[in-house]
Amino acid sequence: MKALKGHFDGQHVVLDEPAALQLNTQVTVLPKENWEEDQSHMDFNGLEKEFDELSRKWRADVGPESSFSKITGNLSYLRIISLGKRAVPLILKDLQREPAPWFLALRAITGEERIGKEEAGNFKAMADAWLAWGREHGYI
């Protein structure tokens, strides 16, 4: 899949270059600041495949582990963080499917702190806070 640049005209997303898209083509819209990193040649299929492999390995490695440091210190988890902002839509998509301890990764990548005292320790509330942030910032 190819990354295309576009802009929002107030009502629609308009592509900045012509592209033949089929009906029902799935697209991921990233906020403008994500394009500050040179992502014009990003391979979304490759990124999604890498993310899926790393997250699958991460889950297999940690299993039902309850130690936060072992969960978030896992090499696959750290490699996902190293993907940077490109991984944020994929992490949020995964978080929508099933609350998982992505919160440190999201904080490390975005520099944002979305978990208040009232949400701390409540996975659903923590996930909801990050998903709301993702919608506010155009990642979802």
XYZ file of N, CA and C in Angstrom:
420
model
N 0.836 -1.166 0.000
C 0.000 0.000 0.000
C 0.885 1.233 0.000
N 0.425 2.281 -0.597
C 1.200 3.508 -0.732
C 0.652 4.578 0.209
N 1.550 5.363 0.781
C 1.149 6.497 1.606
C 0.878 7.686 0.686
N -0.258 8.324 0.876
C -0.633 9.487 0.075
C -0.829 10.679 0.998
N -0.430 11.843 0.547
C -0.665 13.055 1.323
C -1.958 13.702 0.854
N -2.624 14.340 1.787
C -3.850 15.042 1.477
C -4.089 16.118 2.520
N -5.229 16.767 2.424
C -5.583 17.789 3.397
C -7.092 17.765 3.612
N -7.527 18.383 4.695
C -8.944 18.462 5.020
C -9.449 19.819 4.569
N -10.478 19.837 3.733
C -10.986 21.109 3.202
C -12.149 21.672 4.021
N -12.381 21.103 5.183
C -13.491 21.544 6.018
C -14.633 20.548 6.018
N -14.741 19.762 4.951
C -15.772 18.741 4.855
C -15.227 17.389 4.426
N -14.181 17.385 3.622
C -13.669 16.146 3.039
C -12.154 16.082 3.134
N -11.636 14.869 3.086
C -10.202 14.685 2.932
C -9.930 14.704 1.440
N -9.062 15.607 1.001
C -8.739 15.775 -0.413
C -7.293 15.348 -0.621
N -7.080 14.427 -1.557
C -5.721 13.982 -1.856
C -4.978 15.069 -2.616
N -3.696 15.251 -2.274
C -2.877 16.265 -2.943
C -2.308 15.775 -4.268
N -2.458 14.500 -4.552
C -1.988 13.933 -5.822
C -3.063 12.974 -6.320
N -3.222 12.832 -7.626
C -4.247 11.933 -8.142
C -3.951 10.485 -7.751
N -5.000 9.771 -7.435
C -4.853 8.349 -7.096
C -6.143 7.635 -7.463
N -6.004 6.468 -8.032
C -7.170 5.654 -8.374
C -7.457 4.742 -7.187
N -8.492 5.074 -6.436
C -8.873 4.262 -5.284
C -10.170 3.539 -5.598
N -10.217 2.281 -5.254
C -11.427 1.504 -5.483
C -12.443 1.819 -4.393
N -13.720 1.594 -4.707
C -14.784 1.765 -3.739
C -14.499 0.888 -2.531
N -14.755 1.388 -1.344
C -14.535 0.679 -0.076
C -13.062 0.454 0.247
N -12.178 1.248 -0.337
C -10.762 1.162 0.009
C -10.587 1.637 1.443
N -9.869 0.851 2.239
C -9.608 1.242 3.617
C -8.442 2.221 3.646
N -8.620 3.319 4.361
C -7.555 4.310 4.480
C -7.322 4.616 5.956
N -6.113 5.024 6.263
C -5.775 5.498 7.599
C -5.351 6.942 7.453
N -6.009 7.822 8.175
C -5.691 9.241 8.112
C -4.838 9.575 9.329
N -3.654 10.101 9.071
C -2.741 10.472 10.143
C -2.717 11.984 10.297
N -2.559 12.482 11.513
C -2.452 13.924 11.710
C -1.245 14.495 10.970
N -1.332 15.759 10.620
C -0.284 16.407 9.836
C 1.087 16.282 10.486
N 1.161 16.376 11.821
C 2.473 16.329 12.466
C 3.192 15.007 12.220
N 2.462 13.955 11.888
C 3.111 12.674 11.596
C 3.904 12.732 10.307
N 3.577 13.660 9.438
C 4.290 13.754 8.168
C 5.587 14.540 8.321
N 5.804 15.145 9.515
C 7.060 15.850 9.735
C 8.229 14.878 9.661
N 8.022 13.663 10.175
C 9.014 12.623 9.962
C 8.831 12.249 8.493
N 9.882 11.891 7.787
C 9.728 11.563 6.368
C 9.045 10.219 6.234
N 7.746 10.273 6.005
C 6.971 9.056 5.878
C 6.395 8.915 4.482
N 6.876 9.709 3.553
C 6.310 9.668 2.216
C 6.516 8.315 1.555
N 7.496 7.551 2.021
C 7.743 6.236 1.433
C 7.349 5.114 2.378
N 6.579 5.444 3.407
C 6.196 4.436 4.381
C 5.333 3.363 3.730
N 5.635 2.149 4.029
C 4.861 1.017 3.549
C 3.912 0.607 4.670
N 2.623 1.010 4.555
C 1.675 0.737 5.625
C 1.463 -0.754 5.842
N 1.431 -1.537 4.765
C 1.281 -2.981 4.940
C 2.460 -3.550 5.708
N 3.661 -3.114 5.358
C 4.859 -3.588 6.043
C 4.868 -3.180 7.505
N 4.454 -1.950 7.779
C 4.401 -1.466 9.150
C 3.380 -2.259 9.955
N 2.200 -2.459 9.382
C 1.157 -3.199 10.089
C 1.590 -4.641 10.328
N 2.240 -5.232 9.343
C 2.732 -6.603 9.500
C 3.778 -6.666 10.613
N 4.715 -5.716 10.614
C 5.745 -5.688 11.660
C 5.110 -5.500 13.034
N 4.148 -4.576 13.124
C 3.457 -4.340 14.392
C 2.749 -5.610 14.858
N 2.019 -6.263 13.951
C 1.295 -7.487 14.312
C 2.243 -8.571 14.809
N 3.363 -8.739 14.122
C 4.344 -9.755 14.540
C 4.928 -9.425 15.906
N 5.296 -8.167 16.112
C 5.874 -7.768 17.396
C 4.861 -7.879 18.531
N 3.623 -7.454 18.293
C 2.623 -7.523 19.364
C 2.259 -8.972 19.678
N 2.222 -9.816 18.657
C 1.942 -11.245 18.879
C 3.072 -11.877 19.704
N 4.319 -11.560 19.353
C 5.471 -12.088 20.087
C 5.480 -11.553 21.515
N 5.183 -10.278 21.665
C 5.122 -9.661 22.994
C 4.114 -10.391 23.874
N 2.911 -10.609 23.347
C 1.880 -11.300 24.128
C 2.301 -12.734 24.468
N 2.915 -13.413 23.507
C 3.370 -14.790 23.749
C 4.484 -14.816 24.798
N 5.389 -13.854 24.729
C 6.513 -13.801 25.672
C 6.064 -13.533 27.100
N 5.134 -12.597 27.279
C 4.748 -12.220 28.644
C 3.591 -13.044 29.178
N 2.778 -13.633 28.293
C 1.667 -14.467 28.744
C 0.830 -13.749 29.792
N 0.447 -14.463 30.842
C -0.384 -13.850 31.881
C 0.441 -13.102 32.938
N 1.638 -12.699 32.584
C 2.554 -12.004 33.506
C 1.866 -10.793 34.131
N 2.066 -10.603 35.414
C 1.456 -9.453 36.080
C 2.475 -8.373 36.433
N 3.748 -8.643 36.216
C 4.780 -7.657 36.524
C 4.824 -6.599 35.421
N 4.472 -5.368 35.781
C 4.438 -4.277 34.812
C 5.800 -4.083 34.154
N 6.867 -4.209 34.938
C 8.203 -4.005 34.369
C 8.558 -5.093 33.360
N 8.099 -6.324 33.582
C 8.367 -7.394 32.610
C 7.508 -7.222 31.362
N 6.291 -6.759 31.550
C 5.390 -6.549 30.414
C 5.917 -5.432 29.512
N 6.303 -4.312 30.108
C 6.718 -3.146 29.326
C 8.210 -3.123 29.024
N 8.978 -3.998 29.653
C 10.407 -4.073 29.378
C 10.756 -5.129 28.353
N 9.743 -5.806 27.830
C 9.944 -6.848 26.828
C 10.505 -6.234 25.541
N 11.437 -6.928 24.908
C 12.094 -6.404 23.708
C 11.094 -6.085 22.592
N 10.097 -6.932 22.382
C 9.108 -6.669 21.323
C 8.309 -5.401 21.630
N 7.945 -5.203 22.896
C 7.227 -3.993 23.313
C 8.093 -2.762 23.041
N 9.372 -2.859 23.396
C 10.295 -1.743 23.179
C 10.509 -1.470 21.693
N 10.513 -2.514 20.882
C 10.647 -2.321 19.433
C 9.415 -1.627 18.861
N 8.240 -1.919 19.412
C 7.023 -1.227 18.970
C 7.149 0.263 19.292
N 7.639 0.589 20.479
C 7.847 1.994 20.834
C 8.802 2.650 19.838
N 9.824 1.906 19.416
C 10.813 2.477 18.489
C 10.226 2.788 17.112
N 9.056 2.252 16.795
C 8.396 2.571 15.526
C 7.914 4.024 15.515
N 7.790 4.623 16.679
C 7.411 6.025 16.778
C 5.943 6.280 16.478
N 5.660 7.513 16.060
C 4.275 7.941 15.847
C 3.544 7.108 14.804
N 4.297 6.477 13.910
C 3.652 5.631 12.897
C 2.884 4.489 13.551
N 3.301 4.079 14.758
C 2.654 2.952 15.429
C 1.399 3.356 16.192
N 1.219 4.638 16.449
C 0.104 5.086 17.287
C -1.252 4.616 16.763
N -1.591 4.785 15.469
C -2.900 4.296 15.011
C -3.060 2.785 15.206
N -1.981 2.041 15.046
C -2.046 0.587 15.205
C -2.220 0.202 16.666
N -1.538 0.902 17.554
C -1.696 0.642 18.989
C -3.123 0.955 19.413
N -3.648 2.093 18.968
C -5.015 2.474 19.339
C -6.038 1.498 18.768
N -5.812 1.034 17.553
C -6.704 0.033 16.946
C -6.696 -1.243 17.789
N -5.509 -1.656 18.231
C -5.387 -2.835 19.080
C -6.080 -2.595 20.420
N -5.927 -1.402 20.956
C -6.542 -1.044 22.231
C -8.064 -1.034 22.132
N -8.598 -0.699 20.960
C -10.050 -0.737 20.750
C -10.570 -2.171 20.830
N -9.786 -3.092 20.281
C -10.204 -4.501 20.275
C -10.163 -5.107 21.666
N -9.107 -4.775 22.412
C -8.898 -5.414 23.706
C -7.964 -4.550 24.549
N -8.427 -4.103 25.713
C -7.528 -3.332 26.571
C -6.279 -4.144 26.909
N -5.141 -3.579 26.604
C -3.847 -4.196 26.886
C -2.941 -3.085 27.406
N -1.856 -3.420 28.070
C -0.999 -2.387 28.667
C -0.153 -1.612 27.653
N -0.840 -0.901 26.765
C -0.171 -0.065 25.774
C 0.108 1.335 26.304
N -0.300 1.608 27.519
C -0.309 2.975 28.021
C 1.088 3.589 28.110
N 2.071 2.832 28.550
C 3.438 3.348 28.612
C 3.970 3.617 27.205
N 3.674 2.723 26.265
C 4.119 2.922 24.880
C 3.518 4.206 24.314
N 2.231 4.412 24.526
C 1.575 5.619 24.017
C 2.166 6.871 24.654
N 2.416 6.802 25.947
C 3.005 7.960 26.632
C 4.416 8.237 26.117
N 5.210 7.180 25.937
C 6.587 7.339 25.459
C 6.624 7.913 24.045
N 5.737 7.447 23.184
C 5.732 7.887 21.786
C 5.197 9.308 21.641
N 4.095 9.595 22.330
C 3.411 10.877 22.118
C 3.860 11.985 23.063
N 4.439 11.608 24.194
C 4.787 12.604 25.204
C 3.584 13.088 25.993
N 2.441 12.463 25.772
C 1.195 12.846 26.447
C 0.960 11.956 27.666
N 0.313 12.520 28.674
C -0.110 11.751 29.846
C -1.624 11.837 29.906
N -2.300 10.742 29.616
C -3.759 10.751 29.544
C -4.423 10.098 30.741
N -3.643 9.522 31.635
C -4.210 8.779 32.750
C -4.194 9.650 34.000
N -5.389 9.984 34.475
C -5.504 10.749 35.710
C -5.614 9.811 36.903
N -5.641 10.386 38.082
C -5.730 9.578 39.307
C -6.993 8.722 39.320
N -8.067 9.260 38.773
C -9.336 8.526 38.793
C -9.326 7.311 37.862
N -8.498 7.331 36.808
C -8.428 6.188 35.880
C -7.349 5.176 36.264
N -6.354 5.606 37.020
C -5.199 4.751 37.334
C -5.646 3.403 37.900
N -5.123 2.332 37.300
C -5.432 0.978 37.755
C -6.673 0.375 37.120
N -7.471 1.183 36.438
C -8.689 0.700 35.787
C -8.415 0.624 34.282
N -8.118 -0.602 33.794
C -7.725 -0.771 32.393
C -8.743 -0.189 31.424
N -10.029 -0.425 31.674
C -11.045 0.076 30.750
C -11.033 1.602 30.720
N -10.969 2.226 31.890
C -10.949 3.691 31.950
C -9.677 4.248 31.315
N -8.551 3.563 31.535
C -7.287 4.001 30.946
C -7.353 3.894 29.421
N -7.900 2.777 28.940
C -8.050 2.585 27.491
C -8.988 3.644 26.917
N -10.097 3.881 27.591
C -11.058 4.883 27.118
C -10.423 6.271 27.031
N -9.578 6.613 28.006
C -8.911 7.922 27.993
C -7.992 8.046 26.779
N -7.241 7.000 26.482
C -6.344 7.048 25.319
C -7.122 7.016 24.010
N -8.208 6.263 23.968
C -9.011 6.217 22.744
C -9.654 7.581 22.480
N -10.095 8.248 23.540
C -10.649 9.601 23.379
C -9.566 10.543 22.846
N -8.352 10.426 23.380
C -7.232 11.230 22.890
C -6.982 10.944 21.407
N -7.021 9.664 21.030
C -6.801 9.273 19.640
C -7.831 9.882 18.704
N -9.093 9.917 19.147
C -10.141 10.544 18.335
C -9.910 12.056 18.242
N -9.559 12.684 19.365
C -9.312 14.135 19.385
C -8.168 14.537 18.455
N -7.190 13.658 18.302
C -6.000 13.978 17.513
C -5.995 13.322 16.127
N -7.132 12.745 15.728
C -7.269 12.223 14.374
C -6.598 10.894 14.097
N -6.248 10.152 15.140
C -5.635 8.840 14.938
C -6.684 7.745 14.756
N -7.899 8.007 15.212
C -8.983 7.020 15.096
C -10.076 7.631 14.237
